XYZ file of C-alpha atoms in Angstrom:
383
model
C 8.702 -2.508 -4.351
C 8.109 -3.912 -7.828
C 10.433 -6.909 -7.737
C 10.175 -8.202 -4.069
C 6.728 -9.800 -4.105
C 7.457 -11.600 -7.375
C 10.918 -12.653 -6.222
C 9.611 -13.937 -2.827
C 6.259 -15.408 -3.761
C 4.881 -15.235 -7.291
C 7.717 -16.481 -9.414
C 8.740 -19.227 -6.932
C 5.154 -20.461 -6.941
C 5.090 -20.456 -10.681
C 8.326 -22.431 -10.873
C 7.299 -24.942 -8.221
C 3.967 -25.573 -9.904
C 5.323 -25.570 -13.463
C 3.205 -22.737 -14.537
C 3.410 -22.863 -18.402
C 2.810 -19.039 -18.571
C 5.737 -18.063 -16.407
C 7.160 -16.302 -19.399
C 4.335 -13.901 -19.218
C 5.329 -12.926 -15.615
C 8.888 -12.429 -16.692
C 7.703 -10.266 -19.574
C 5.724 -7.944 -17.174
C 8.795 -7.609 -14.962
C 10.925 -6.816 -18.000
C 8.430 -4.045 -18.902
C 8.288 -2.570 -15.378
C 11.800 -2.856 -13.967
C 13.782 -1.024 -16.680
C 11.619 2.090 -16.306
C 12.293 2.076 -12.497
C 16.017 1.483 -13.058
C 16.379 4.210 -15.716
C 15.015 6.666 -13.175
C 17.091 5.508 -10.336
C 20.344 5.388 -12.394
C 19.638 8.983 -13.648
C 19.645 10.135 -9.972
C 22.584 7.865 -9.048
C 25.136 10.651 -8.782
C 22.911 12.665 -6.470
C 22.319 9.671 -4.151
C 25.875 9.186 -2.932
C 26.549 6.351 -0.503
C 23.670 4.760 1.379
C 25.331 5.469 4.726
C 25.660 9.222 3.853
C 22.050 9.362 2.785
C 20.913 7.779 6.025
C 22.849 10.164 8.122
C 21.231 13.007 6.125
C 17.935 11.368 6.799
C 18.608 11.624 10.595
C 19.487 15.348 10.194
C 16.458 16.019 8.021
C 14.109 14.789 10.694
C 15.703 16.413 13.672
C 14.229 19.808 13.059
C 10.706 18.954 14.101
C 10.537 19.286 17.905
C 6.910 17.889 18.192
C 7.382 15.084 15.639
C 6.883 12.220 18.055
C 3.804 13.762 19.661
C 2.254 14.358 16.214
C 3.118 10.774 15.250
C 1.442 9.314 18.294
C -1.621 11.493 17.818
C -1.824 10.378 14.172
C -1.609 6.780 15.300
C -4.430 7.237 17.808
C -6.717 8.884 15.363
C -5.860 6.152 12.734
C -6.711 3.412 15.179
C -10.010 5.083 16.220
C -10.998 5.812 12.595
C -10.256 2.213 11.398
C -12.157 0.627 14.309
C -15.055 3.056 13.688
C -15.087 2.275 9.973
C -15.096 -1.526 10.668
C -17.921 -1.056 13.272
C -19.927 0.860 10.694
C -19.623 -2.040 8.194
C -17.572 -0.193 5.583
C -15.478 -2.342 3.288
C -16.746 -5.715 4.439
C -17.103 -8.715 2.276
C -20.869 -8.637 3.174
C -21.234 -5.115 1.873
C -19.310 -6.177 -1.299
C -21.618 -9.148 -1.987
C -24.812 -6.898 -1.606
C -23.298 -4.006 -3.419
C -24.258 -1.726 -0.443
C -22.533 1.588 -0.056
C -22.348 2.255 3.706
C -23.170 5.995 4.188
C -23.695 6.165 8.009
C -22.285 9.156 9.870
C -19.641 6.974 11.414
C -18.370 5.694 8.034
C -18.415 9.223 6.581
C -16.449 10.622 9.474
C -13.880 7.761 9.515
C -13.452 8.291 5.719
C -11.897 11.703 6.406
C -8.820 9.936 7.869
C -8.046 7.571 4.991
C -4.364 6.764 4.860
C -3.523 7.952 8.334
C -2.360 4.468 9.285
C 0.400 4.832 6.682
C 1.196 8.441 7.655
C 1.361 7.408 11.281
C 4.028 4.736 10.697
C 6.055 7.097 8.456
C 6.104 9.661 11.279
C 7.008 6.996 13.823
C 9.992 6.093 11.626
C 10.884 9.768 11.278
C 10.640 10.138 15.143
C 12.949 7.144 15.551
C 15.519 8.532 13.135
C 15.391 11.953 14.836
C 16.135 10.528 18.262
C 12.722 11.571 19.752
C 11.346 8.042 20.191
C 13.047 4.807 21.202
C 12.914 1.671 19.009
C 10.763 0.015 21.701
C 8.213 2.887 21.744
C 7.981 2.847 17.930
C 7.505 -0.966 17.991
C 4.648 -0.680 20.520
C 2.892 1.932 18.419
C 3.515 -0.107 15.254
C 2.047 -3.260 16.858
C -1.003 -1.206 17.914
C -1.429 -0.139 14.256
C -0.951 -3.666 13.045
C -3.292 -5.133 15.668
C -6.004 -2.702 14.582
C -5.733 -4.175 11.025
C -6.182 -7.655 12.593
C -9.411 -6.475 14.199
C -10.442 -5.014 10.785
C -9.933 -8.514 9.334
C -12.289 -10.059 11.981
C -14.853 -7.389 11.243
C -14.695 -7.413 7.452
C -13.758 -11.122 6.712
C -11.100 -9.792 4.369
C -7.399 -10.564 4.843
C -6.280 -8.022 2.249
C -6.134 -4.975 4.674
C -3.793 -6.870 7.036
C -1.488 -8.267 4.272
C -1.406 -4.925 2.522
C -0.474 -3.040 5.705
C 2.158 -5.608 6.695
C 3.729 -5.375 3.204
C 3.770 -1.610 3.642
C 5.423 -1.713 7.057
C 8.226 -3.993 5.921
C 8.777 -2.115 2.658
C 9.088 1.419 4.281
C 11.204 0.240 7.167
C 13.553 -1.536 4.736
C 13.800 1.490 2.443
C 14.761 3.673 5.496
C 17.423 1.178 6.558
C 15.710 -0.208 9.644
C 15.402 -3.793 8.483
C 17.919 -6.197 7.170
C 17.031 -8.368 4.180
C 17.127 -11.511 6.238
C 14.325 -10.213 8.452
C 12.114 -9.703 5.322
C 12.896 -13.300 4.181
C 12.020 -14.681 7.648
C 8.758 -12.637 7.776
C 7.797 -13.991 4.351
C 8.442 -17.527 5.545
C 6.502 -17.032 8.767
C 3.477 -15.640 6.792
C 3.634 -18.577 4.463
C 3.456 -20.960 7.462
C 0.581 -19.244 9.241
C -1.432 -18.562 6.023
C -3.473 -21.903 6.145
C -4.834 -21.015 9.658
C -5.601 -17.399 8.579
C -7.358 -18.744 5.512
C -9.557 -21.137 7.471
C -10.483 -18.389 9.958
C -11.347 -16.112 7.156
C -13.658 -18.668 5.584
C -15.323 -19.365 8.887
C -16.116 -15.651 9.309
C -17.613 -15.456 5.830
C -19.718 -18.646 6.414
C -20.985 -17.357 9.695
C -22.022 -14.137 7.970
C -24.078 -15.998 5.290
C -21.466 -15.638 2.519
C -20.940 -18.760 0.411
C -17.390 -20.087 0.368
C -15.826 -22.193 -2.358
C -15.048 -25.360 -0.400
C -12.917 -26.743 -3.235
C -10.354 -23.907 -3.032
C -7.616 -24.573 -0.469
C -5.281 -22.166 1.119
C -2.565 -23.381 -1.212
C -4.737 -22.592 -4.132
C -5.222 -19.104 -2.822
C -1.473 -18.607 -2.814
C -1.293 -19.310 -6.580
C -0.941 -15.627 -7.296
C 0.950 -16.514 -10.421
C -2.171 -17.873 -11.917
C -4.004 -14.679 -11.022
C -1.363 -12.771 -12.908
C -1.004 -15.029 -15.995
C -4.795 -15.114 -16.540
C -4.298 -11.735 -18.266
C -2.100 -13.346 -20.844
C -5.147 -14.866 -22.609
C -6.447 -11.393 -23.689
C -5.323 -8.877 -26.262
C -4.218 -5.924 -24.229
C -5.323 -3.217 -23.756
C -8.909 -4.264 -23.068
C -11.657 -1.556 -23.297
C -13.809 -1.803 -20.148
C -15.344 0.866 -17.959
C -12.894 2.353 -15.518
C -12.230 5.712 -13.729
C -11.113 8.497 -15.995
C -9.205 11.697 -15.116
C -12.303 13.559 -14.042
C -13.356 10.727 -11.693
C -9.852 10.520 -10.226
C -10.058 14.232 -9.395
C -13.692 13.940 -8.111
C -13.171 10.874 -5.971
C -9.644 11.878 -4.843
C -10.209 15.470 -3.850
C -13.796 15.444 -2.652
C -14.588 13.491 0.531
C -17.671 11.335 0.264
C -19.165 13.258 3.145
C -19.522 16.146 0.657
C -20.481 14.004 -2.307
C -22.685 11.204 -0.871
C -24.632 10.419 -4.079
C -21.655 9.249 -6.107
C -21.640 5.594 -6.966
C -18.910 3.208 -5.752
C -15.949 2.512 -8.202
C -14.692 -0.976 -8.611
C -12.619 -1.855 -11.689
C -12.166 -5.322 -10.154
C -15.963 -5.905 -10.559
C -15.825 -4.606 -14.213
C -12.977 -7.064 -14.951
C -14.895 -9.926 -13.245
C -17.899 -9.189 -15.377
C -15.735 -9.030 -18.535
C -14.395 -12.386 -17.618
C -17.837 -13.855 -17.310
C -18.380 -13.483 -13.539
C -20.976 -11.570 -11.582
C -21.176 -8.028 -10.207
C -21.019 -9.405 -6.635
C -17.375 -10.369 -6.855
C -14.174 -8.712 -8.020
C -11.091 -9.906 -9.955
C -7.758 -8.401 -10.711
C -4.418 -9.549 -12.138
C -2.594 -7.850 -9.239
C -1.410 -4.354 -9.845
C 1.262 -5.211 -12.590
C -1.020 -7.494 -14.526
C -3.995 -5.168 -14.278
C -2.035 -2.247 -15.723
C -1.020 -4.436 -18.604
C -4.582 -5.683 -19.100
C -6.064 -2.090 -19.227
C -3.246 -0.057 -20.752
C -1.060 -2.559 -22.660
C 2.732 -2.979 -22.548
C 3.409 0.800 -22.870
C 1.113 1.466 -20.001
C 3.268 -0.739 -17.756
C 6.436 1.084 -18.872
C 5.043 4.680 -18.459
C 3.298 3.876 -15.115
C 6.449 2.638 -13.464
C 8.660 5.402 -14.945
C 6.237 8.019 -13.641
C 5.862 6.675 -10.071
C 9.566 5.835 -9.795
C 10.292 9.472 -10.602
C 7.766 10.682 -7.999
C 9.356 8.391 -5.465
C 12.939 9.426 -6.248
C 12.044 13.112 -6.094
C 10.369 12.707 -2.683
C 13.401 10.806 -1.352
C 16.283 12.666 -2.937
C 15.302 16.088 -4.254
C 16.773 18.827 -2.030
C 18.486 16.259 0.139
C 17.103 13.451 2.306
C 13.399 13.716 3.234
C 12.040 15.184 6.424
C 8.753 13.859 7.853
C 6.558 15.639 5.328
C 8.154 14.101 2.307
C 8.595 10.808 4.071
C 4.848 10.929 4.681
C 4.080 11.623 1.081
C 6.465 8.835 0.004
C 4.596 6.450 2.237
C 1.513 7.081 0.240
C 3.413 6.195 -2.943
C 4.482 2.950 -1.330
C 0.904 2.241 0.020
C -1.037 2.999 -3.084
C 0.385 3.062 -6.645
C 3.477 0.849 -5.901
C 1.619 -1.621 -3.661
C 1.667 -4.931 -5.556
C -1.837 -5.997 -4.503
C -3.604 -2.736 -5.293
C -6.282 -2.468 -7.941
C -5.365 -0.063 -10.823
C -6.486 2.615 -11.477
C -8.161 2.965 -8.052
C -4.674 3.083 -6.589
C -4.257 6.586 -8.225
C -7.486 7.684 -6.554
C -6.210 6.301 -3.268
C -2.936 8.297 -3.496
C -4.835 11.531 -3.987
C -7.260 10.690 -1.113
C -4.398 9.922 1.231
C -2.673 13.194 0.390
C -5.841 15.264 0.911
C -6.695 13.564 4.204
C -3.104 14.106 5.474
C -2.975 17.829 4.732
C -3.848 18.971 8.306
C -0.932 16.968 9.716
C 1.433 17.958 7.028
C 0.534 21.555 7.667
C 1.037 21.118 11.412
C 4.497 19.624 10.853
C 5.403 22.531 8.533
C 4.235 25.125 11.034
C 6.228 23.406 13.830
C 9.444 23.032 11.988
C 12.567 24.417 13.618
C 14.638 26.573 11.316
C 18.070 25.400 12.567
C 18.281 21.670 12.507
C 20.640 20.266 15.139
C 20.993 16.514 15.372
C 20.328 15.438 18.985
C 22.777 13.005 20.615
C 20.189 10.173 20.835
C 19.395 10.323 17.106
C 19.543 7.062 15.247
C 21.900 6.637 12.214
C 20.937 4.060 9.683
C 22.686 0.712 9.507
C-alpha cells in the first residue's frame, strides 16, 4: 500500500523527468517503509505460509450464511447513496470553489452511508472466498460500484473519487490473493494510456460549469505527482498550520453531520494552499506521505506508518484469518489512512466515519454468524 504507487508512478516519473529532488522522495520512503516492515516481521511467525493463510481466509468467511445477501444489499445502498450525494451537489468542484457546504436533506441522508462502497467490495470478496458467490457475480457487482464512481466524476468534475476507488479495489483484491501482480501492472499501464482523454473530459466539465481551467497545464503535467511530493522539501518540517485536533477528529468522526449541521467544513488542503500563497478556493497537498512529513516531521512519518501497519496486521492476523467483519474494517484502513492520495489528517477522520457508518452492517453480520464453520465445497481457495 505504501510502496506500490511510488514504485509504479511517482518514482518512475521523477527518474524520467530528472527531478533533482528525487532524493527527498527516497527519504520519505526510507522513513515510512521500515516502520511497516518492523511490524510485519514481528508478526512473521504467526503468518505462516501465504497459501495456509488464504485457506484459513476461506474458512473464516464460510460461517456467515447470509454474507452474499448482505454484500449485495450494501452495494445497492452504496450506489443509491453515492448517486443521491452527487445529485445533491455534495463534493463537487463547484461547491469547492464557492466554499459552499451542501446541507440538503438528500446530502445529509447520503452522508450516513459514508464508506459503504468500500465495505460492499470487502463483503463481495468475502462472499467469493466463502463460496457463496461466483467470480462473475462479484465482478458484475464490482463493475456496478465502479461505474457509479464514473457517474460521480461526471457530476462532480473530479477524477479523484474514481482513481481512489480503483486503487482501493486493486489493493484489497491483491492482498486477498485474487489478483496477480501482472494484472496490477497492466491496469496501471491502461490507466496511463487513457488518462489524457479523462483529463480533457474533466476540464470540459469544469469549463461548462463556469470554473476556470489552467490551459497551460497538460495531462502529462498533472501526472507529475513527484513534483507535488517534492514541493514539501522546500519547507522546514513540521510546519505549524491550522488542522484538525483530537477533539475535532472525535467530533467529525463520531457525529454525523445530520446531527451537527452547524459545524464548518474541514480542509487541511486549503490551509496548506493558503500557506503556500494560494487562495481559499483551492486545495493543495503533498500526497499522503509528503503531507504527513510537512505537518508532523520525520518522526510523524515513522510513527504514523508503524501505528497503521499494526492496526492492519492485527485485523488480518490476530485470532487467525479475518472473517467479513475484520475484512470490512481492514478495507477502511486501506481506503483511508493508507490510501496514497488521501489528505492527512482528514484520512483519520474518514476512518472513524467509515467505521461508525458501517456499524449496522457489522452488527447484522455478527448476529447472523454460524457457530460451527464448515467450508462449503464451492468455496474458493486463494492462488
